[in-house]
mmCIF file of C-alpha atoms in Angstrom:
data_model
loop_
_atom_site.group_PDB
_atom_site.id
_atom_site.type_symbol
_atom_site.label_atom_id
_atom_site.label_comp_id
_atom_site.label_asym_id
_atom_site.label_seq_id
_atom_site.Cartn_x
_atom_site.Cartn_y
_atom_site.Cartn_z
ATOM 1 C CA MET A 1 -36.694 28.662 74.736
ATOM 2 C CA GLU A 2 -34.037 30.397 73.726
ATOM 3 C CA HIS A 3 -31.377 27.994 75.184
ATOM 4 C CA PHE A 4 -33.079 25.237 73.782
ATOM 5 C CA PHE A 5 -32.216 26.475 70.428
ATOM 6 C CA LEU A 6 -28.604 27.472 71.227
ATOM 7 C CA ALA A 7 -28.510 23.530 72.378
ATOM 8 C CA TYR A 8 -29.923 22.392 68.999
ATOM 9 C CA PHE A 9 -27.564 24.112 66.861
ATOM 10 C CA ASP A 10 -24.658 22.877 69.123
ATOM 11 C CA CYS A 11 -26.129 19.546 68.893
ATOM 12 C CA ARG A 12 -26.871 19.257 64.901
ATOM 13 C CA GLU A 13 -23.221 20.389 63.997
ATOM 14 C CA ASN A 14 -21.337 17.700 62.034
ATOM 15 C CA LYS A 15 -24.363 15.264 62.617
ATOM 16 C CA LYS A 16 -26.542 16.631 59.614
ATOM 17 C CA ASN A 17 -26.911 12.906 58.008
ATOM 18 C CA LYS A 18 -28.372 11.084 60.776
ATOM 19 C CA GLU A 19 -31.311 9.684 60.555
ATOM 20 C CA ASP A 20 -32.741 10.675 63.544
ATOM 21 C CA THR A 21 -31.223 14.351 63.118
ATOM 22 C CA VAL A 22 -33.175 14.224 59.716
ATOM 23 C CA LEU A 23 -36.302 13.154 61.283
ATOM 24 C CA PHE A 24 -36.209 15.886 64.012
ATOM 25 C CA GLU A 25 -35.294 18.595 61.831
ATOM 26 C CA THR A 26 -38.736 17.857 59.598
ATOM 27 C CA ASP A 27 -40.331 20.018 61.764
ATOM 28 C CA TYR A 28 -37.584 21.357 64.343
ATOM 29 C CA GLU A 29 -39.234 24.185 65.634
ATOM 30 C CA ARG A 30 -42.280 21.882 66.662
ATOM 31 C CA GLU A 31 -40.124 19.387 68.272
ATOM 32 C CA LEU A 32 -38.183 21.789 70.459
ATOM 33 C CA VAL A 33 -41.405 23.578 71.673
ATOM 34 C CA LYS A 34 -42.480 19.910 72.811
ATOM 35 C CA LEU A 35 -39.231 19.054 74.326
ATOM 36 C CA TRP A 36 -39.410 22.492 76.313
ATOM 37 C CA ARG A 37 -42.789 21.843 77.367
ATOM 38 C CA GLU A 38 -42.044 18.055 78.780
ATOM 39 C CA VAL A 39 -38.768 19.492 80.414
ATOM 40 C CA ASN A 40 -40.866 22.467 81.897
ATOM 41 C CA SER A 41 -43.479 20.335 83.263
ATOM 42 C CA GLY A 42 -41.438 17.589 84.862
ATOM 43 C CA ASN A 43 -42.404 14.843 82.246
ATOM 44 C CA TYR A 44 -39.176 14.412 80.410
ATOM 45 C CA LYS A 45 -37.767 11.127 79.797
ATOM 46 C CA VAL A 46 -34.914 9.794 78.091
ATOM 47 C CA SER A 47 -35.724 7.738 74.969
ATOM 48 C CA PRO A 48 -34.117 3.912 74.867
ATOM 49 C CA LEU A 49 -30.470 4.155 73.711
ATOM 50 C CA ASP A 50 -28.775 2.550 70.594
ATOM 51 C CA VAL A 51 -25.832 0.173 71.416
ATOM 52 C CA PHE A 52 -23.335 -1.357 69.399
ATOM 53 C CA ILE A 53 -19.565 -2.134 69.564
ATOM 54 C CA SER A 54 -16.805 -0.069 68.037
ATOM 55 C CA GLU A 55 -13.386 -1.379 67.127
ATOM 56 C CA THR A 56 -11.217 1.630 66.712
ATOM 57 C CA PRO A 57 -9.258 2.683 68.122
ATOM 58 C CA VAL A 58 -9.835 0.051 70.460
ATOM 59 C CA LYS A 59 -12.985 -2.241 71.021
ATOM 60 C CA ARG A 60 -15.651 -1.054 73.255
ATOM 61 C CA GLU A 61 -19.521 -0.634 73.737
ATOM 62 C CA ILE A 62 -21.102 2.612 72.556
ATOM 63 C CA PHE A 63 -24.281 3.439 73.950
ATOM 64 C CA ALA A 64 -25.918 6.352 71.612
ATOM 65 C CA ALA A 65 -28.802 8.723 72.471
ATOM 66 C CA GLN A 66 -31.546 10.022 70.276
ATOM 67 C CA PHE A 67 -30.885 13.594 68.592
ATOM 68 C CA ARG A 68 -33.612 14.952 70.902
ATOM 69 C CA ASP A 69 -31.851 13.937 74.137
ATOM 70 C CA ARG A 70 -28.578 14.849 72.850
ATOM 71 C CA ILE A 71 -29.879 18.238 72.595
ATOM 72 C CA ILE A 72 -30.506 17.881 76.601
ATOM 73 C CA HIS A 73 -27.068 17.026 76.988
ATOM 74 C CA HIS A 74 -25.991 20.155 75.069
ATOM 75 C CA LEU A 75 -28.323 22.385 77.352
ATOM 76 C CA ILE A 76 -27.022 20.782 80.297
ATOM 77 C CA ILE A 77 -23.435 21.416 79.462
ATOM 78 C CA ASN A 78 -24.062 24.997 78.146
ATOM 79 C CA LYS A 79 -25.327 25.670 81.680
ATOM 80 C CA LEU A 80 -23.016 24.005 83.790
ATOM 81 C CA GLU A 81 -19.985 24.205 82.119
ATOM 82 C CA HIS A 82 -18.673 27.323 83.729
ATOM 83 C CA ILE A 83 -18.759 26.230 87.197
ATOM 84 C CA PHE A 84 -17.204 22.930 86.002
ATOM 85 C CA GLU A 85 -14.285 24.625 85.033
ATOM 86 C CA LYS A 86 -13.693 26.626 88.051
ATOM 87 C CA GLU A 87 -14.021 22.965 89.816
ATOM 88 C CA PHE A 88 -11.290 21.309 87.127
ATOM 89 C CA ILE A 89 -7.609 21.710 88.120
ATOM 90 C CA TYR A 90 -5.318 23.250 85.099
ATOM 91 C CA ASP A 91 -3.679 20.004 84.333
ATOM 92 C CA SER A 92 -7.235 17.354 83.700
ATOM 93 C CA TYR A 93 -7.575 17.410 79.807
ATOM 94 C CA SER A 94 -10.780 15.787 78.813
ATOM 95 C CA CYS A 95 -13.815 17.361 77.214
ATOM 96 C CA ARG A 96 -12.263 21.017 78.195
ATOM 97 C CA LYS A 97 -12.182 23.529 75.546
ATOM 98 C CA GLY A 98 -8.417 24.259 74.498
ATOM 99 C CA LYS A 99 -7.131 21.136 76.679
ATOM 100 C CA GLY A 100 -7.398 18.338 74.517
ATOM 101 C CA THR A 101 -5.049 15.505 73.692
ATOM 102 C CA HIS A 102 -2.502 17.734 71.920
ATOM 103 C CA PHE A 103 -2.159 19.851 75.154
ATOM 104 C CA GLY A 104 -2.157 17.295 77.457
ATOM 105 C CA ILE A 105 1.085 15.726 75.672
ATOM 106 C CA GLU A 106 2.708 19.244 75.469
ATOM 107 C CA ARG A 107 2.232 19.726 79.475
ATOM 108 C CA VAL A 108 3.265 16.193 80.250
ATOM 109 C CA LYS A 109 6.644 16.975 78.048
ATOM 110 C CA LYS A 110 6.852 20.356 80.003
ATOM 111 C CA HIS A 111 6.327 18.552 83.251
ATOM 112 C CA ILE A 112 9.496 15.728 82.660
ATOM 113 C CA ARG A 113 11.375 18.635 81.452
ATOM 114 C CA ARG A 114 10.905 20.943 84.483
ATOM 115 C CA CYS A 115 11.360 18.003 87.042
ATOM 116 C CA SER A 116 14.598 16.598 85.311
ATOM 117 C CA GLU A 117 15.988 20.270 85.192
ATOM 118 C CA ASN A 118 15.954 20.160 81.406
ATOM 119 C CA TYR A 119 16.864 16.422 81.150
ATOM 120 C CA LYS A 120 19.911 16.855 83.641
ATOM 121 C CA GLU A 121 18.708 15.730 86.826
ATOM 122 C CA ASP A 122 16.994 11.861 87.289
ATOM 123 C CA CYS A 123 13.268 12.269 87.778
ATOM 124 C CA HIS A 124 10.994 9.086 87.591
ATOM 125 C CA ILE A 125 7.438 8.641 86.021
ATOM 126 C CA LEU A 126 4.603 6.843 87.875
ATOM 127 C CA LYS A 127 1.480 5.876 85.306
ATOM 128 C CA MET A 128 -1.939 4.184 86.054
ATOM 129 C CA ASP A 129 -5.307 3.899 85.061
ATOM 130 C CA ILE A 130 -8.531 2.592 86.794
ATOM 131 C CA GLN A 131 -10.044 -0.818 85.931
ATOM 132 C CA GLY A 132 -13.382 -0.350 83.812
ATOM 133 C CA TYR A 133 -13.867 3.429 84.876
ATOM 134 C CA PHE A 134 -17.011 4.097 83.186
ATOM 135 C CA MET A 135 -18.451 1.278 84.128
ATOM 136 C CA SER A 136 -17.663 1.669 88.070
ATOM 137 C CA ILE A 137 -18.585 5.574 88.142
ATOM 138 C CA ASN A 138 -21.106 4.867 91.348
ATOM 139 C CA LYS A 139 -24.488 7.477 90.161
ATOM 140 C CA ASN A 140 -25.038 7.885 94.257
ATOM 141 C CA ILE A 141 -21.945 9.412 94.640
ATOM 142 C CA LEU A 142 -21.357 11.473 91.127
ATOM 143 C CA LEU A 143 -25.276 13.057 91.679
ATOM 144 C CA LYS A 144 -24.274 13.897 95.312
ATOM 145 C CA LYS A 145 -20.960 15.606 94.030
ATOM 146 C CA LEU A 146 -23.290 17.356 91.171
ATOM 147 C CA GLU A 147 -25.680 18.355 93.455
ATOM 148 C CA LYS A 148 -23.275 20.086 95.722
ATOM 149 C CA LEU A 149 -21.459 21.823 93.239
ATOM 150 C CA ILE A 150 -24.553 22.953 91.554
ATOM 151 C CA ASN A 151 -26.452 24.336 94.759
ATOM 152 C CA LYS A 152 -22.627 25.840 95.881
ATOM 153 C CA ASP A 153 -22.209 28.049 92.404
ATOM 154 C CA TYR A 154 -25.127 27.872 90.104
ATOM 155 C CA LYS A 155 -26.906 31.260 90.500
ATOM 156 C CA GLU A 156 -29.873 31.120 88.151
ATOM 157 C CA LYS A 157 -33.396 30.585 89.056
ATOM 158 C CA ASP A 158 -33.716 27.623 87.072
ATOM 159 C CA LYS A 159 -31.560 25.767 89.596
ATOM 160 C CA GLU A 160 -34.014 22.921 90.620
ATOM 161 C CA ARG A 161 -35.084 22.167 87.230
ATOM 162 C CA VAL A 162 -31.062 21.715 86.141
ATOM 163 C CA ILE A 163 -30.740 19.313 88.956
ATOM 164 C CA ASP A 164 -33.518 17.273 87.948
ATOM 165 C CA LEU A 165 -32.542 16.979 84.516
ATOM 166 C CA CYS A 166 -29.101 15.696 85.843
ATOM 167 C CA LYS A 167 -31.005 13.121 87.951
ATOM 168 C CA THR A 168 -33.125 11.753 84.888
ATOM 169 C CA ILE A 169 -30.206 11.274 83.096
ATOM 170 C CA ILE A 170 -27.961 10.021 85.367
ATOM 171 C CA LYS A 171 -30.445 7.500 86.910
ATOM 172 C CA THR A 172 -32.016 6.506 83.614
ATOM 173 C CA ASP A 173 -30.844 2.797 82.773
ATOM 174 C CA PRO A 174 -29.274 2.538 79.626
ATOM 175 C CA ILE A 175 -29.938 -1.351 79.271
ATOM 176 C CA LYS A 176 -33.475 -0.867 79.785
ATOM 177 C CA ASP A 177 -35.033 -1.170 76.028
ATOM 178 C CA CYS A 178 -31.719 -0.424 74.622
ATOM 179 C CA VAL A 179 -31.379 -1.388 70.847
ATOM 180 C CA ARG A 180 -28.613 -3.468 70.115
ATOM 181 C CA LYS A 181 -27.293 -2.313 66.309
ATOM 182 C CA SER A 182 -24.396 -4.778 66.296
ATOM 183 C CA PRO A 183 -24.763 -8.438 66.396
ATOM 184 C CA ARG A 184 -24.535 -9.891 69.791
ATOM 185 C CA LYS A 185 -21.489 -12.117 69.043
ATOM 186 C CA LYS A 186 -19.753 -8.697 68.924
ATOM 187 C CA TRP A 187 -19.801 -8.791 72.806
ATOM 188 C CA ASN A 188 -17.905 -12.023 72.868
ATOM 189 C CA ASN A 189 -14.337 -11.250 73.266
ATOM 190 C CA LEU A 190 -15.169 -7.610 75.393
ATOM 191 C CA PRO A 191 -14.244 -8.200 78.863
ATOM 192 C CA LYS A 192 -16.989 -7.609 81.331
ATOM 193 C CA SER A 193 -15.480 -4.841 82.689
ATOM 194 C CA LYS A 194 -16.033 -2.905 79.739
ATOM 195 C CA SER A 195 -19.830 -3.631 79.524
ATOM 196 C CA LEU A 196 -22.828 -2.208 81.192
ATOM 197 C CA PHE A 197 -24.651 -5.038 80.876
ATOM 198 C CA TYR A 198 -22.454 -6.551 83.851
ATOM 199 C CA ALA A 199 -21.917 -3.263 85.518
ATOM 200 C CA LYS A 200 -22.985 -3.529 89.439
ATOM 201 C CA GLU A 201 -26.493 -2.232 90.723
ATOM 202 C CA ASN A 202 -26.705 1.638 90.353
ATOM 203 C CA CYS A 203 -23.163 1.859 88.256
ATOM 204 C CA GLY A 204 -21.915 2.719 85.220
ATOM 205 C CA LEU A 205 -22.583 5.543 82.680
ATOM 206 C CA PRO A 206 -22.527 4.904 79.164
ATOM 207 C CA ILE A 207 -19.494 5.889 76.410
ATOM 208 C CA GLY A 208 -20.942 8.017 73.981
ATOM 209 C CA ASN A 209 -23.511 10.658 75.543
ATOM 210 C CA TYR A 210 -21.770 14.116 75.545
ATOM 211 C CA THR A 211 -22.617 14.646 79.149
ATOM 212 C CA ASN A 212 -21.224 11.520 80.402
ATOM 213 C CA GLN A 213 -17.498 12.520 79.173
ATOM 214 C CA ILE A 214 -17.786 15.403 80.935
ATOM 215 C CA LEU A 215 -19.539 13.980 84.327
ATOM 216 C CA ALA A 216 -16.636 11.408 84.009
ATOM 217 C CA ASN A 217 -14.052 14.048 84.401
ATOM 218 C CA LEU A 218 -15.607 16.073 87.375
ATOM 219 C CA TYR A 219 -16.015 12.184 89.217
ATOM 220 C CA LEU A 220 -12.404 12.186 89.348
ATOM 221 C CA THR A 221 -11.523 15.881 90.411
ATOM 222 C CA SER A 222 -12.002 15.592 94.229
ATOM 223 C CA PHE A 223 -9.000 12.887 93.513
ATOM 224 C CA ASP A 224 -6.899 15.588 91.634
ATOM 225 C CA HIS A 225 -6.884 17.660 94.155
ATOM 226 C CA PHE A 226 -6.204 14.859 96.675
ATOM 227 C CA ILE A 227 -3.042 14.128 94.388
ATOM 228 C CA LYS A 228 -2.420 17.882 94.225
ATOM 229 C CA HIS A 229 -2.804 19.140 97.676
ATOM 230 C CA LYS A 230 -2.847 16.293 100.148
ATOM 231 C CA LEU A 231 0.337 14.173 98.495
ATOM 232 C CA GLY A 232 1.147 17.301 97.472
ATOM 233 C CA VAL A 233 2.498 16.369 93.873
ATOM 234 C CA ARG A 234 3.765 19.333 91.615
ATOM 235 C CA TYR A 235 3.743 17.523 88.249
ATOM 236 C CA TYR A 236 0.608 15.557 87.622
ATOM 237 C CA ALA A 237 -1.734 15.043 84.192
ATOM 238 C CA ARG A 238 -4.933 13.309 83.793
ATOM 239 C CA TYR A 239 -6.842 12.311 80.600
ATOM 240 C CA VAL A 240 -10.117 10.702 81.953
ATOM 241 C CA ASP A 241 -8.698 7.594 84.156
ATOM 242 C CA ASP A 242 -5.147 7.649 82.730
ATOM 243 C CA PHE A 243 -2.887 9.670 84.904
ATOM 244 C CA ILE A 244 0.631 10.202 85.444
ATOM 245 C CA ILE A 245 2.797 11.727 88.299
ATOM 246 C CA ILE A 246 6.285 12.563 87.752
ATOM 247 C CA GLN A 247 8.623 13.173 90.756
ATOM 248 C CA ARG A 248 12.334 12.884 91.228
ATOM 249 C CA ASP A 249 12.347 10.370 94.041
ATOM 250 C CA LYS A 250 11.221 6.904 93.102
ATOM 251 C CA GLU A 251 10.665 5.832 96.533
ATOM 252 C CA CYS A 252 8.291 8.554 97.108
ATOM 253 C CA LEU A 253 6.267 7.426 94.023
ATOM 254 C CA LYS A 254 6.138 3.937 95.337
ATOM 255 C CA SER A 255 5.033 5.312 98.557
ATOM 256 C CA MET A 256 2.171 6.951 96.872
ATOM 257 C CA ILE A 257 0.545 3.922 95.299
ATOM 258 C CA PRO A 258 -1.104 2.527 98.467
ATOM 259 C CA LYS A 259 -2.293 6.001 99.101
ATOM 260 C CA ILE A 260 -3.945 6.243 95.950
ATOM 261 C CA LYS A 261 -5.211 2.815 95.918
ATOM 262 C CA ASN A 262 -6.762 3.110 99.227
ATOM 263 C CA TYR A 263 -8.460 6.518 98.307
ATOM 264 C CA LEU A 264 -10.017 5.421 95.041
ATOM 265 C CA GLU A 265 -11.503 2.487 96.793
ATOM 266 C CA LYS A 266 -12.965 3.987 99.933
ATOM 267 C CA GLU A 267 -14.162 7.601 98.471
ATOM 268 C CA LEU A 268 -14.902 6.463 94.741
ATOM 269 C CA GLN A 269 -15.452 3.018 94.832
ATOM 270 C CA MET A 270 -12.560 2.355 92.263
ATOM 271 C CA THR A 271 -10.063 -0.052 91.494
ATOM 272 C CA LEU A 272 -6.761 0.345 89.855
ATOM 273 C CA HIS A 273 -5.852 -1.644 86.945
ATOM 274 C CA PRO A 274 -3.998 -4.611 88.322
ATOM 275 C CA ARG A 275 -1.523 -4.616 85.098
ATOM 276 C CA LYS A 276 -1.104 -1.221 84.177
ATOM 277 C CA THR A 277 0.964 0.199 86.876
ATOM 278 C CA TYR A 278 4.185 1.797 85.207
ATOM 279 C CA LEU A 279 7.266 3.206 87.228
ATOM 280 C CA GLN A 280 10.316 4.004 85.163
ATOM 281 C CA HIS A 281 13.024 6.669 84.607
ATOM 282 C CA TYR A 282 11.870 9.237 82.281
ATOM 283 C CA LYS A 283 14.777 8.452 79.900
ATOM 284 C CA LYS A 284 12.678 5.035 79.102
ATOM 285 C CA GLY A 285 9.682 6.913 77.718
ATOM 286 C CA VAL A 286 6.324 6.853 78.683
ATOM 287 C CA GLU A 287 3.112 6.267 76.675
ATOM 288 C CA PHE A 288 0.333 9.033 76.948
ATOM 289 C CA LEU A 289 -2.550 9.800 74.565
ATOM 290 C CA GLY A 290 -1.170 7.668 71.736
ATOM 291 C CA VAL A 291 2.739 9.100 72.092
ATOM 292 C CA LEU A 292 5.475 7.661 73.566
ATOM 293 C CA ILE A 293 7.420 10.322 75.018
ATOM 294 C CA LYS A 294 11.097 10.459 75.515
ATOM 295 C CA PRO A 295 13.769 12.946 76.210
ATOM 296 C CA ARG A 296 13.328 15.923 73.193
ATOM 297 C CA ARG A 297 11.291 13.874 71.283
ATOM 298 C CA SER A 298 8.206 11.596 71.045
ATOM 299 C CA TYR A 299 6.665 8.892 68.586
ATOM 300 C CA VAL A 300 3.401 8.199 67.944
ATOM 301 C CA THR A 301 2.163 4.278 69.366
ATOM 302 C CA LYS A 302 1.895 0.922 67.621
ATOM 303 C CA ARG A 303 -1.751 1.168 67.729
ATOM 304 C CA ILE A 304 -1.465 4.849 66.319
ATOM 305 C CA LYS A 305 0.364 3.674 63.142
ATOM 306 C CA LYS A 306 -1.625 0.291 62.655
ATOM 307 C CA SER A 307 -5.037 2.939 62.605
ATOM 308 C CA PHE A 308 -3.174 4.859 60.279
ATOM 309 C CA TRP A 309 -2.088 2.172 58.030
ATOM 310 C CA GLU A 310 -5.562 0.601 58.079
ATOM 311 C CA ALA A 311 -7.155 4.297 56.989
ATOM 312 C CA VAL A 312 -4.888 4.323 54.052
ATOM 313 C CA GLU A 313 -5.401 1.021 52.656
ATOM 314 C CA SER A 314 -8.964 1.351 53.370
ATOM 315 C CA ILE A 315 -9.093 4.590 50.906
ATOM 316 C CA ASN A 316 -6.738 3.114 48.218
ATOM 317 C CA GLU A 317 -9.414 0.633 47.895
ATOM 318 C CA LYS A 318 -12.156 2.539 47.603
ATOM 319 C CA LEU A 319 -10.138 4.403 45.014
ATOM 320 C CA GLU A 320 -9.426 1.422 42.917
ATOM 321 C CA LYS A 321 -13.269 0.825 42.537
ATOM 322 C CA GLY A 322 -13.879 4.032 40.844
ATOM 323 C CA LYS A 323 -14.658 7.863 40.863
ATOM 324 C CA LEU A 324 -16.074 8.953 44.244
ATOM 325 C CA THR A 325 -18.408 11.522 44.992
ATOM 326 C CA GLU A 326 -17.205 15.213 46.350
ATOM 327 C CA GLU A 327 -19.248 14.020 49.456
ATOM 328 C CA LYS A 328 -16.905 11.110 49.822
ATOM 329 C CA GLU A 329 -13.515 12.783 48.603
ATOM 330 C CA MET A 330 -14.273 15.461 51.087
ATOM 331 C CA GLN A 331 -14.699 12.864 53.708
ATOM 332 C CA ILE A 332 -11.051 10.847 52.844
ATOM 333 C CA LEU A 333 -9.296 14.184 52.867
ATOM 334 C CA SER A 334 -10.493 15.141 56.207
ATOM 335 C CA ARG A 335 -9.799 11.361 57.165
ATOM 336 C CA ILE A 336 -6.491 12.029 55.992
ATOM 337 C CA ASN A 337 -5.842 15.487 57.245
ATOM 338 C CA SER A 338 -6.585 14.344 60.812
ATOM 339 C CA PHE A 339 -4.094 11.478 60.834
ATOM 340 C CA LEU A 340 -1.509 14.037 59.572
ATOM 341 C CA GLY A 341 -2.560 16.361 62.180
ATOM 342 C CA VAL A 342 -1.622 13.737 64.995
ATOM 343 C CA LEU A 343 1.259 12.835 63.140
ATOM 344 C CA THR A 344 2.477 16.395 63.200
ATOM 345 C CA HIS A 345 2.857 17.070 66.561
ATOM 346 C CA SER A 346 5.812 13.917 66.951
ATOM 347 C CA ASN A 347 8.682 12.814 65.247
ATOM 348 C CA THR A 348 7.279 11.055 62.410
ATOM 349 C CA HIS A 349 9.145 12.668 59.132
ATOM 350 C CA ASN A 350 9.756 8.790 57.662
ATOM 351 C CA LEU A 351 6.282 7.426 58.578
ATOM 352 C CA LYS A 352 4.871 10.719 56.739
ATOM 353 C CA LYS A 353 6.944 10.171 53.968
ATOM 354 C CA ASN A 354 6.496 6.501 53.233
ATOM 355 C CA CYS A 355 2.753 7.145 53.361
#
């Protein structure tokens, strides 16, 4: 029960006003005991998910788990995070403590600086990503990787129970009995490669689940090791399915492209995005995690600027309508500080001044 309570407290952080959270918390001790019994008797099942379309920062399909299921997600990650960390390479940045977007941006800057001998020598950047990544993840391949890792490194007595929980979450069909929270017309302009409703059989993880963000990172870990150790790449960075390779020799980078394509297709059943292969001299810059990185400077991308100005306009509209509650004021302050925090890491003096 101790592990369930810890997972519960992790899960409720910053989600206190959610409807399903409030319902669960009306008698959370009883609900936790019920959940604990379901798991230990092997009767736990995933509840139907809510699905909706999010428009920011880009249009995408989100599947949201019920609060009780999110507790299970935290339970699993709390138990397995330490073995995942041993498997991950240093330069994969998604959903890792101390390795968020800012860390990834600074690492790429450092890689470019080192490869170019402090901007004195030529070097080139190869940037690629995978088409419909979350929708293409093969569940059988993922489970095989996960089970192998748990059997190798997980030393607790509840190993089989943890494996069973992982199987239950991964194998559950998110589309079955899902509840649409957005009108169907919202899906009209969403590419099929970005929707689970069009995913291949036994493929696809829903974006939105805490476990899936980390499992998606784990899925490409063997690819990371292939890049680092088989291809011998020194300067490499990956955030989810966006990855960058930095080399002195442009022709060497070109020769890597078919090898990368072949590995992804053969080992992971993944396809490179046909229109997102970028190979340029470092002086022309590279976009990574919302920032255009150039020698000795960086700028936020147009998408981030647009989101920032839309947020400012939305806030101004709310202020013009009259006095806000203290809670609304804190939400606005938090949102502005979040954007200013992003801008602080780039050359954005004029942008901040004009806001």
